[in-house]
GROMACS .gro file of C-alpha atoms in nm:
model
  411
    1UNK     CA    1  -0.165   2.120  -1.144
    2UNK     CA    2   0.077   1.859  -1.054
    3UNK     CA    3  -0.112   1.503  -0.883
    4UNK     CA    4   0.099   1.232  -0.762
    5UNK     CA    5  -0.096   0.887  -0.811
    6UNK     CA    6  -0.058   0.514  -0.783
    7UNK     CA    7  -0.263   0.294  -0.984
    8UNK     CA    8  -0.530   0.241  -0.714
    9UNK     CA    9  -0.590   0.586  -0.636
   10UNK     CA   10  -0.602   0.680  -1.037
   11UNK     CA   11  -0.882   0.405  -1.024
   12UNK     CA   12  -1.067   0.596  -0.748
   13UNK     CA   13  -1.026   0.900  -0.947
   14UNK     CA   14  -1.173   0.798  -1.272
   15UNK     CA   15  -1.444   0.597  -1.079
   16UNK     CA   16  -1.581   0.897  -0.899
   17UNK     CA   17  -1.594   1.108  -1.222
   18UNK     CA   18  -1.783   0.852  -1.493
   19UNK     CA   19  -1.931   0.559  -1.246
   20UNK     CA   20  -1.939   0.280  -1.112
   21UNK     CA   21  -1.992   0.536  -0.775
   22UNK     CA   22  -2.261   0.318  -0.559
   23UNK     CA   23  -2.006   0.004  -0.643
   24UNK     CA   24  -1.966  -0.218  -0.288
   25UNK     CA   25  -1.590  -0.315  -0.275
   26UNK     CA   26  -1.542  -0.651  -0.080
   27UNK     CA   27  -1.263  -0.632   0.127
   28UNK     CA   28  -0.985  -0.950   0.160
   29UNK     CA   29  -1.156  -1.092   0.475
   30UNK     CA   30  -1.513  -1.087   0.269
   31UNK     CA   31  -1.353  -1.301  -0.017
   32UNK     CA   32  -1.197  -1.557   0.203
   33UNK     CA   33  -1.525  -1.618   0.294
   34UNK     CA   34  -1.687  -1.649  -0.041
   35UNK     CA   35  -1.381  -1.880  -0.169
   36UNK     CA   36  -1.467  -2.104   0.108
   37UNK     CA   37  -1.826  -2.091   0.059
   38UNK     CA   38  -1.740  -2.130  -0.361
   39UNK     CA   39  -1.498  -2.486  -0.283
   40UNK     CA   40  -1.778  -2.590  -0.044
   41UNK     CA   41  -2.057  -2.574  -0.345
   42UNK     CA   42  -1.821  -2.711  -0.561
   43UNK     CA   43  -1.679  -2.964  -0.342
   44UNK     CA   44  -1.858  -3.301  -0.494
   45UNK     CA   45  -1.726  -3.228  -0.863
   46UNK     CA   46  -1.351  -3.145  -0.784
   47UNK     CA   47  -1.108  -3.452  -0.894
   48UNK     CA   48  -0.774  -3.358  -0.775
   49UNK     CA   49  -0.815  -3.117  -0.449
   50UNK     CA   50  -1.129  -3.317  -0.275
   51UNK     CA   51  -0.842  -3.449  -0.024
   52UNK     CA   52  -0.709  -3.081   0.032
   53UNK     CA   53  -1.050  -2.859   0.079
   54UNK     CA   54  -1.037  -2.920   0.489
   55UNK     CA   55  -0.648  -2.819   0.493
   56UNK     CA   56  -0.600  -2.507   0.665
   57UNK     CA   57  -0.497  -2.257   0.443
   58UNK     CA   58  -0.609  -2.419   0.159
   59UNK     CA   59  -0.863  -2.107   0.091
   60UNK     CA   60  -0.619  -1.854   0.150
   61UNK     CA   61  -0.352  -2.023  -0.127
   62UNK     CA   62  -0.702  -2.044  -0.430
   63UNK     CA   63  -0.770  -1.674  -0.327
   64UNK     CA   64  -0.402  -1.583  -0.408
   65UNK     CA   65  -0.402  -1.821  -0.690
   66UNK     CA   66  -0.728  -1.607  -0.799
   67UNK     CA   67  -0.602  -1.234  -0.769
   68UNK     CA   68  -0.287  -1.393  -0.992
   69UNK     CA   69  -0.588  -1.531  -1.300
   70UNK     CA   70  -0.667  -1.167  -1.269
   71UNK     CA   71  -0.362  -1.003  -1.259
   72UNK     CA   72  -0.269  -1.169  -1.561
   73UNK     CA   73  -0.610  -1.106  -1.691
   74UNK     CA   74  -0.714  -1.468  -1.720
   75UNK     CA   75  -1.106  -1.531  -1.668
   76UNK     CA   76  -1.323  -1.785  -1.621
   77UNK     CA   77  -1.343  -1.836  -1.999
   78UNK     CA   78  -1.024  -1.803  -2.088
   79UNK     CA   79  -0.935  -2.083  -1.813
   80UNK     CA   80  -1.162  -2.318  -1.942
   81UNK     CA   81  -1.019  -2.313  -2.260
   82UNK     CA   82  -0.700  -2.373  -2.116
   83UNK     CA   83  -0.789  -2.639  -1.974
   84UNK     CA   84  -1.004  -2.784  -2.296
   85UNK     CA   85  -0.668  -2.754  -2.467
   86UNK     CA   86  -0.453  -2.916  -2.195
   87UNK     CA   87  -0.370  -3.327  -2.221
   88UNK     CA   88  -0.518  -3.536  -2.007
   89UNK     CA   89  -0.244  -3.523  -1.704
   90UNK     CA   90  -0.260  -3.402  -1.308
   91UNK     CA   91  -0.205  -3.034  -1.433
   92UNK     CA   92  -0.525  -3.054  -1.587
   93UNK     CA   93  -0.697  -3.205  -1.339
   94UNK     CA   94  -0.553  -2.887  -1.110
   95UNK     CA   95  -0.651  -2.647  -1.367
   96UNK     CA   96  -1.007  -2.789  -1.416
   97UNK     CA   97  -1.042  -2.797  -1.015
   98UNK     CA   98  -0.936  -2.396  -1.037
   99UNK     CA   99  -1.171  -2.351  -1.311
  100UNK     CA  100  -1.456  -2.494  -1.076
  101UNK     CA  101  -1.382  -2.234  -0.805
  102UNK     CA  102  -1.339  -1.960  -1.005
  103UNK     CA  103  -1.639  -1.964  -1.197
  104UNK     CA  104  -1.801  -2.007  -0.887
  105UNK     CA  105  -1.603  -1.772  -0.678
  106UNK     CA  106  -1.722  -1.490  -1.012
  107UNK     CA  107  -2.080  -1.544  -0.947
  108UNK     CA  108  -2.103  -1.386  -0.641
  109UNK     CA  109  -2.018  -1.030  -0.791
  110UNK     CA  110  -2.361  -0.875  -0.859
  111UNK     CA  111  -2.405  -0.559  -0.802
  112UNK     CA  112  -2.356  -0.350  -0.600
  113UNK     CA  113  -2.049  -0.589  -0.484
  114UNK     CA  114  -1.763  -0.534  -0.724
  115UNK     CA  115  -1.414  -0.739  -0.686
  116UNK     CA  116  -1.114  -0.460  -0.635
  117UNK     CA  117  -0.898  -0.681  -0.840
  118UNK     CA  118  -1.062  -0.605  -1.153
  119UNK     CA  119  -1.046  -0.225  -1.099
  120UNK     CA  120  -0.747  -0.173  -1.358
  121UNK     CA  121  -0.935  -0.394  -1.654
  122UNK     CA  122  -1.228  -0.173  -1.571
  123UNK     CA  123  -0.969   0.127  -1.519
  124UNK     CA  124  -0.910   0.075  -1.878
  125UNK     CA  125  -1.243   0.025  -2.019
  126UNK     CA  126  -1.343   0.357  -1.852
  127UNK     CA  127  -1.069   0.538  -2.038
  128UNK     CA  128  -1.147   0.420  -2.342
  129UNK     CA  129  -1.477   0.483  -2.352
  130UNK     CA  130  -1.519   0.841  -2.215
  131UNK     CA  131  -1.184   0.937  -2.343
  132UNK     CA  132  -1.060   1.072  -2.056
  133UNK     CA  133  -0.703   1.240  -2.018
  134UNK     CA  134  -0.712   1.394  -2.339
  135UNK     CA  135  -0.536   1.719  -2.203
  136UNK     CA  136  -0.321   1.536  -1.926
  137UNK     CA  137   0.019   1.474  -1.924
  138UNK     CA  138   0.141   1.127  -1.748
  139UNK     CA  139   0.477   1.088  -1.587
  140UNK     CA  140   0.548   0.654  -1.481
  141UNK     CA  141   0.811   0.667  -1.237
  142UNK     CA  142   1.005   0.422  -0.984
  143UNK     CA  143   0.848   0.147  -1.171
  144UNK     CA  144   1.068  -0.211  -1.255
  145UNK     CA  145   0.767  -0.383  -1.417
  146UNK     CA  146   0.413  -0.384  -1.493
  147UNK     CA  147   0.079  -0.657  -1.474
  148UNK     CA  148  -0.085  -0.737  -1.746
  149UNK     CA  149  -0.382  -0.558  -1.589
  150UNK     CA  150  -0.188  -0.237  -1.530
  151UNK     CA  151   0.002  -0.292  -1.941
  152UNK     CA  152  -0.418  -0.258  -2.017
  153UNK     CA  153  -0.412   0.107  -1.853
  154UNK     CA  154  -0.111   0.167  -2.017
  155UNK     CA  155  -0.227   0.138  -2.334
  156UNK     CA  156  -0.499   0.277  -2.276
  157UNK     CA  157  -0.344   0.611  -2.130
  158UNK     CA  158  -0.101   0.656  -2.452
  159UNK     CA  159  -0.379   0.660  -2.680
  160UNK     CA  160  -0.579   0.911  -2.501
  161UNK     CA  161  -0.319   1.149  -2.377
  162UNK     CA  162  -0.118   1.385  -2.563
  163UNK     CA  163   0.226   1.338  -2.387
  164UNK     CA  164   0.306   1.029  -2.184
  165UNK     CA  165   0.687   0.944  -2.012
  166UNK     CA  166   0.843   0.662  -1.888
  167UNK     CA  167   1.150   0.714  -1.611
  168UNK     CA  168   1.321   0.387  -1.620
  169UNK     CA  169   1.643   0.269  -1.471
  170UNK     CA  170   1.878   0.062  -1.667
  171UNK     CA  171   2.190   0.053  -1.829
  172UNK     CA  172   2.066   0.027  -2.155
  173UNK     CA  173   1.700   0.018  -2.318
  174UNK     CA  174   1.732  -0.341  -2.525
  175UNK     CA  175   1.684  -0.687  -2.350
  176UNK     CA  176   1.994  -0.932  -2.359
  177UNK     CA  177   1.931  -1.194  -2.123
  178UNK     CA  178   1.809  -1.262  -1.762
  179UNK     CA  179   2.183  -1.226  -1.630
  180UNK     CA  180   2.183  -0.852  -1.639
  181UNK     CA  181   2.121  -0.636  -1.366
  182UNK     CA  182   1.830  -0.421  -1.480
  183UNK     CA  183   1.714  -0.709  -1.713
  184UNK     CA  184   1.322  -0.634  -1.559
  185UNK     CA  185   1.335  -0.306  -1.701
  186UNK     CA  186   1.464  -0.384  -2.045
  187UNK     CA  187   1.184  -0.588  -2.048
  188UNK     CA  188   0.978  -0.348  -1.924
  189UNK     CA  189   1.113  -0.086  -2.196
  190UNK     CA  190   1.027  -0.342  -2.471
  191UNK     CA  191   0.676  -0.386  -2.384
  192UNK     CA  192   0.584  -0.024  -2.356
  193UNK     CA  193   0.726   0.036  -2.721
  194UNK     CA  194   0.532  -0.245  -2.866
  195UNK     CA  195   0.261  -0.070  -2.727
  196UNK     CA  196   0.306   0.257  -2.878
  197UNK     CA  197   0.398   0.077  -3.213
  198UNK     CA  198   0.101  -0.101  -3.265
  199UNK     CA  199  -0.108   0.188  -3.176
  200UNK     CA  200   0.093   0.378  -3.423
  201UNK     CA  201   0.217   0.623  -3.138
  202UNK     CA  202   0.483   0.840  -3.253
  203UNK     CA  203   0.760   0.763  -3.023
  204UNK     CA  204   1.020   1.051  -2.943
  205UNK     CA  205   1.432   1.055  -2.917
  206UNK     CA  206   1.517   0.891  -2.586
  207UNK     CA  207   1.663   1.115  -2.278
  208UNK     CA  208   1.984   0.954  -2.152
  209UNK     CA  209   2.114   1.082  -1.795
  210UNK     CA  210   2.451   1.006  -1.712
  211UNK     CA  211   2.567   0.749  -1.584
  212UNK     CA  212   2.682   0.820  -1.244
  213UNK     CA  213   2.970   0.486  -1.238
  214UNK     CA  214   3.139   0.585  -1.542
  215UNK     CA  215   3.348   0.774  -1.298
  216UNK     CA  216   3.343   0.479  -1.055
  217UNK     CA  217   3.560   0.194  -1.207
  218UNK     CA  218   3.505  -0.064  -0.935
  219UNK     CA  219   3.139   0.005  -0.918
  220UNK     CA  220   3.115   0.011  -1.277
  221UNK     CA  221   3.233  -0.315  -1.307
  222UNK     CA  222   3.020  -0.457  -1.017
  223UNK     CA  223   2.754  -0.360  -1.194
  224UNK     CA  224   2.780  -0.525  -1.476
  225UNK     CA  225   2.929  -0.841  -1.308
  226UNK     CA  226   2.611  -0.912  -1.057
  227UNK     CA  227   2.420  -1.139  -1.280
  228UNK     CA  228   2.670  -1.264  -1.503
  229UNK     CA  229   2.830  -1.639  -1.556
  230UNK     CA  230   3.081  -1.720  -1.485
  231UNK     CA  231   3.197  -1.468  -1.263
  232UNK     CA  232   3.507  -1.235  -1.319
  233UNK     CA  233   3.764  -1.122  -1.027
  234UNK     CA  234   3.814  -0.752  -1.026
  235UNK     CA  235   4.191  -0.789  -0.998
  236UNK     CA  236   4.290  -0.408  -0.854
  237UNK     CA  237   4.288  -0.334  -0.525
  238UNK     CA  238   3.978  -0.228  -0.423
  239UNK     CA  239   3.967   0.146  -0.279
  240UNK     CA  240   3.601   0.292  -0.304
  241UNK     CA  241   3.415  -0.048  -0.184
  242UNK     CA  242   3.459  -0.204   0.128
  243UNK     CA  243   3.302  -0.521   0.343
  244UNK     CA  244   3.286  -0.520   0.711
  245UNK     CA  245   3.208  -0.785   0.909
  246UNK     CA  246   3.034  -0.705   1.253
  247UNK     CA  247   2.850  -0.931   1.561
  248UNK     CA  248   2.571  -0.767   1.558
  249UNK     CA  249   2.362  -0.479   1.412
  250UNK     CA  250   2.488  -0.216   1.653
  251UNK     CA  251   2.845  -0.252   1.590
  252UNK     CA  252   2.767  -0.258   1.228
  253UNK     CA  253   2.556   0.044   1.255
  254UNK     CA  254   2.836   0.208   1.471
  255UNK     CA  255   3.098   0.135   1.225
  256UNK     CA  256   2.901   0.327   0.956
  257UNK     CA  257   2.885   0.640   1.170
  258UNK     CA  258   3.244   0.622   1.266
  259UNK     CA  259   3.345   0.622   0.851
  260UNK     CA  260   3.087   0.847   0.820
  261UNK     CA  261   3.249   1.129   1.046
  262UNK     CA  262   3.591   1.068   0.988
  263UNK     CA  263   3.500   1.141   0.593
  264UNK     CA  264   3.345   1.427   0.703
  265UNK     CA  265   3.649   1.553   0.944
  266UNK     CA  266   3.929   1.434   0.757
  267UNK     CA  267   3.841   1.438   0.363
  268UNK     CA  268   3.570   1.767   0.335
  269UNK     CA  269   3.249   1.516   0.246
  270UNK     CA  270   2.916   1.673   0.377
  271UNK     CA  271   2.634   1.445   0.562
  272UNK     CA  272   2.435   1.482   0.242
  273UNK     CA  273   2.701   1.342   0.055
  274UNK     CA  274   2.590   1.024   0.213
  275UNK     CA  275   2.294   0.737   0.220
  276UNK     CA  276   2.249   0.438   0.401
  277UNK     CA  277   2.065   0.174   0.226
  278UNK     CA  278   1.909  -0.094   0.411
  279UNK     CA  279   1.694  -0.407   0.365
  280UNK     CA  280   1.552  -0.438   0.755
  281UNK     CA  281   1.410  -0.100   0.787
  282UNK     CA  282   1.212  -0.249   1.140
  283UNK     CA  283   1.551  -0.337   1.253
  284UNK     CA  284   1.785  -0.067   1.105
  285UNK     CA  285   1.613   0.275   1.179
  286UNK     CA  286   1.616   0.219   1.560
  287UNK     CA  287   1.942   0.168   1.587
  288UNK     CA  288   2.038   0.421   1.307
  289UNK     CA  289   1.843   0.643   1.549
  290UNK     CA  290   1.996   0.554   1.792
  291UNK     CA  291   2.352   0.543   1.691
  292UNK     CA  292   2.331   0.869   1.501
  293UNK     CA  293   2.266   1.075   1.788
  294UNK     CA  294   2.485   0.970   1.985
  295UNK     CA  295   2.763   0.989   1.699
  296UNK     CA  296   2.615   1.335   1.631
  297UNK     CA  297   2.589   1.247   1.257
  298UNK     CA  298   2.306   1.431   1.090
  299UNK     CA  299   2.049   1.212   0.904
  300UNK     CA  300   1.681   1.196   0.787
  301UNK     CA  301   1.499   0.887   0.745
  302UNK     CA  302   1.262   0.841   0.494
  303UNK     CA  303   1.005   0.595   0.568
  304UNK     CA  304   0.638   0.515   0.540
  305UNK     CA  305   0.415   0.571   0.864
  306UNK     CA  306   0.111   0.420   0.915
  307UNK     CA  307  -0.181   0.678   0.928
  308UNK     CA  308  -0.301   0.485   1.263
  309UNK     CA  309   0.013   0.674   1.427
  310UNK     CA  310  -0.076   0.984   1.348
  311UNK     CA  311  -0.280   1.150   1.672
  312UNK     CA  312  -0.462   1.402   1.475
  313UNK     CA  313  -0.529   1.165   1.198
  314UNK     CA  314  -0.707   0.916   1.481
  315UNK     CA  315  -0.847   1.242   1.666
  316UNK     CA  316  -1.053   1.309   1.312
  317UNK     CA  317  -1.110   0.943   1.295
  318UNK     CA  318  -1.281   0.883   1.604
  319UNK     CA  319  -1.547   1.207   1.545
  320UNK     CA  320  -1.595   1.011   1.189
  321UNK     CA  321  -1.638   0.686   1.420
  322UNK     CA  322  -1.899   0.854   1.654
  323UNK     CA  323  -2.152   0.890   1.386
  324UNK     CA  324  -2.059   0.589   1.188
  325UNK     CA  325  -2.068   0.377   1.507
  326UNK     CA  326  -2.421   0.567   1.687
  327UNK     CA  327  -2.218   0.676   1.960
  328UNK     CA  328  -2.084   0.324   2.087
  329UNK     CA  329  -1.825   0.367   2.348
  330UNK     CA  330  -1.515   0.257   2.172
  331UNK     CA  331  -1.589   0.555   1.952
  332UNK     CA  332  -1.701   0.806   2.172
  333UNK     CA  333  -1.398   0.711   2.435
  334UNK     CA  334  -1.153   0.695   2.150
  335UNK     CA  335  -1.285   1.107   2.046
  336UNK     CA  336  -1.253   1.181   2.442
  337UNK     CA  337  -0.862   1.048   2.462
  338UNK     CA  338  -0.752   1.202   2.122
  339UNK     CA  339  -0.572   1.530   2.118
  340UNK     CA  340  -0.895   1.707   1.999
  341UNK     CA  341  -1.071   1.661   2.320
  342UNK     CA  342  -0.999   2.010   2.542
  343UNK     CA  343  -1.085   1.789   2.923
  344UNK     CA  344  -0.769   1.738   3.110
  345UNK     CA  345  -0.679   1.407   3.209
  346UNK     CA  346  -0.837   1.347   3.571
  347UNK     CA  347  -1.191   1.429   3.453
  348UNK     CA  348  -1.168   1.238   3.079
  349UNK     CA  349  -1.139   0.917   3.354
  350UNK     CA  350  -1.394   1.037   3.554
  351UNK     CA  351  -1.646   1.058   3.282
  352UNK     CA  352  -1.525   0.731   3.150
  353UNK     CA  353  -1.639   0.578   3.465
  354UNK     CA  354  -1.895   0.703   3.497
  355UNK     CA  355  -2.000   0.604   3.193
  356UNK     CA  356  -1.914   0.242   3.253
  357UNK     CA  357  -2.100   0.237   3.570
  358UNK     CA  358  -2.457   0.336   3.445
  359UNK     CA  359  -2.425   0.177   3.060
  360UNK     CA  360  -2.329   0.364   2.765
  361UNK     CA  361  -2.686   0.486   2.555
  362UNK     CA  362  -2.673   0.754   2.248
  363UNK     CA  363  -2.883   0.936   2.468
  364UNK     CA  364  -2.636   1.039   2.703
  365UNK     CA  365  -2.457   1.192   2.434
  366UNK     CA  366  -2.804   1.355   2.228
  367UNK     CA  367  -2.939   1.524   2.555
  368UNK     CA  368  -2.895   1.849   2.664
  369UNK     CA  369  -2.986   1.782   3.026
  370UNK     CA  370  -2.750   1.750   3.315
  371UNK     CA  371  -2.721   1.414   3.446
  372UNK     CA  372  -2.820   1.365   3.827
  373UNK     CA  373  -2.827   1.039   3.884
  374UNK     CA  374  -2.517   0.997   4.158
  375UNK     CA  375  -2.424   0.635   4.192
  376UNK     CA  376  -2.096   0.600   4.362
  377UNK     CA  377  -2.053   0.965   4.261
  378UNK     CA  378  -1.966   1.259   4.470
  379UNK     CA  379  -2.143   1.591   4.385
  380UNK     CA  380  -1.855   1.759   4.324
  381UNK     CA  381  -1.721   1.466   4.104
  382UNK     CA  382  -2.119   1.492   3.881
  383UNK     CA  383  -2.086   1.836   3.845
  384UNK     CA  384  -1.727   1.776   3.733
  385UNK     CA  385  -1.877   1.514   3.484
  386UNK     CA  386  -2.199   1.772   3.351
  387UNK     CA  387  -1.893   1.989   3.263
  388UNK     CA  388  -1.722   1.722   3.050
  389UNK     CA  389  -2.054   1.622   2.900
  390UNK     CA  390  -2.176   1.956   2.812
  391UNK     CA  391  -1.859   2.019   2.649
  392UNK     CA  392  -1.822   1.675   2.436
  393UNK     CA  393  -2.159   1.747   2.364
  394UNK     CA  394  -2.130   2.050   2.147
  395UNK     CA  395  -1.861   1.894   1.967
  396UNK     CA  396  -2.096   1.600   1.875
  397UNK     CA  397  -2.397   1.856   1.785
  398UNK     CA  398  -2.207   2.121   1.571
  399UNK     CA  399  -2.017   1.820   1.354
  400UNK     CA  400  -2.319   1.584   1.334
  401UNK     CA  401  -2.562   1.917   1.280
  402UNK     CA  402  -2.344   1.918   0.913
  403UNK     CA  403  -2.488   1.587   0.816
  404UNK     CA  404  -2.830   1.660   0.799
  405UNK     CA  405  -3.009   1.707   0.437
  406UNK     CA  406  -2.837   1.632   0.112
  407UNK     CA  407  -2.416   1.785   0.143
  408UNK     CA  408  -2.187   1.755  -0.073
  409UNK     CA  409  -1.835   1.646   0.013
  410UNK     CA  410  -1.655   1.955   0.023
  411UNK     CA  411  -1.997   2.091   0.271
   0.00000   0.00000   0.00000
């Protein structure tokens, strides 16, 4: 069986097999807080940011500063003795400041609260001690460089499974200089090897794939000309790169769909032949949309969408919400607008103000009697409502009827 994961989720995974399961992740608004409330009990010992703890912002920049420390896996102790080691300068004084916070900042993480940032060192601890992955096979891919943190799972993964690979893009495996292109992943490359050697990991024969600009001389030789200094002039005339200069992103966009058909028409390319690489996807794909169709150029866009734009995805959501949420109205209203909700339109709004005119209460929504209190309410627009109701009703009672006793997930 073939499971595609990122780090987080593989943290998840391991985490709901050997423990911690009951742990209470604080999200990024919940440590804001507590690095505010840490400066604030550490205020009268700081030396060198006393004149910067009212700044606005101030928190935010020591909580990035702190998911860097463990990023890079520096704790509280191994700050301190930086900063024992340090001379006597401002950088100190800055360190020993951070080291105030931090320490302060760690002591809030009792159980059952538990920091997401040190998921991967305990990622890794897990794995070593149960000795998970034994009969797993791990593929890295689409990966330029690692954390410290994740270079801890890393290790930890080759010594416990049988078969590990790393897909990496470069142009060569050893590490020059900082001037070449895919100088991150030669780095990369080199730290994953010193892994395996010191674990005594047998490392096996390298799989070269081709190298797609060999056949590409201009290409080629922007490639390896990016980074370096001091630059060298291609000389030739150019014929398979080209720089166009437009006002604005439509015309630019339009220009790319006009080469794009007449090299289909006029030279036998296909439109998979093609991609379009962008930086600005908010700006680019509207236009490319856009554009496209009215170019009739085929095209698929591959981008990320948020879940929240997903109607069946919010439909689920909201019934979720309803229980969560003890049948508040943002939840219940946001079940009765999704696309799960079989009322038409006229009588979803006619419940809905109904229920804002006599108050929202759970037991509205628990009861299995018809409501007859009128208001401003025609009888033919109440027993329109009483049909509404009795049908959002048995949604509420067959889904919430599942949740009673001990379930498992999959019940």
């Amino acid at each position: 069986r073939v499971e595609v994961l990122n780090p987080e989720r593989l943290a998840r995974r391991v985490f709901s097999t050997v423990g911690p399961v009951m742990c209470d992740f604080v999200d990024d608004n919940a440590k804001l807080m507590l690095v505010e409330k840490a400066i604030i009990k550490v205020a009268g010992k700081l030396t060198y940011f006393t004149k910067n703890i009212d700044v606005a912002g101030f928190s935010s920049v020591i909580l990035k500063l702190v998911k860097e420390f463990k990023s890079n896996c520096i704790g509280v102790e191994t700050l301190k003795n930086i900063v024992d080691d340090s001379m006597d300068s401002a950088f100190k004084y800055k360190l020993y400041d951070l080291f105030l916070i931090y320490s302060e900042y760690e002591k809030f993480f009792d159980f059952p609260y538990c920091d997401s940032d040190d998921n991967m060192n305990k990622l890794s601890e897990k794995i070593d001690t149960f000795g998970l992955f034994k009969d797993t096979c791990f593929i890295f891919d689409s990966f330029v460089s690692f954390s410290k943190q994740q270079y801890k799972v890393i290790e930890s993964i080759i010594k416990n499974s049988p078969n590990v690979v790393f897909a990496i893009t470069t142009d060569r495996l050893e590490y020059t200089d900082n001037f070449q292109l895919f100088y991150k992943s030669q780095i990369t490359v080199e730290k994953i090897l010193n892994i395996a050697r010191q674990n005594d990991i047998e490392i096996m024969p390298h799989i070269y794939v081709e190298n797609c600009n060999e056949t590409n001389v201009e290409l080629s030789f922007l490639q390896k000309n990016y980074f370096s200094f001091p630059k060298r002039v291609y000389n030739k005339k150019t014929n398979n790169i080209f720089v166009c200069k437009s006002d604005n992103y439509n015309n630019e966009i339009e220009q790319v769909a006009q080469e794009i058909r007449r090299l289909v028409r006029e030279e036998g390319y296909k439109y998979i032949d093609f991609a379009v690489v962008t930086r600005s996807p908010q700006v680019y794909y509207p236009i490319i949309r856009d554009v496209f169709e009215r170019y009739d150029v085929f095209y698929n866009i591959t981008e990320t969408k948020h879940s929240n734009n997903n109607f069946l995805f919010v439909a689920l959501m909201s019934v979720f919400n309803v229980v969560i949420n003890k049948y508040s109205f943002d939840s219940v209203f946001s079940f009765v607008r999704s696309c799960l909700c079989n009322i038409d339109d006229e009588n979803k709004f006619l419940l809905e103000n109904y229920i804002l005119e006599v108050g929202n209460r759970d037991k509205i929504w628990l009861d299995d009697k018809e409501i007859t209190f009128k208001g401003t309410f025609s009888d033919y627009e109440i027993k329109q409502i009483n049909n509404s109701l009795k049908w959002v009703r048995k949604c509420f009672s067959s889904f919430t009827g599942n949740f009673n006793g001990r379930k498992t997930v999959k019940e």
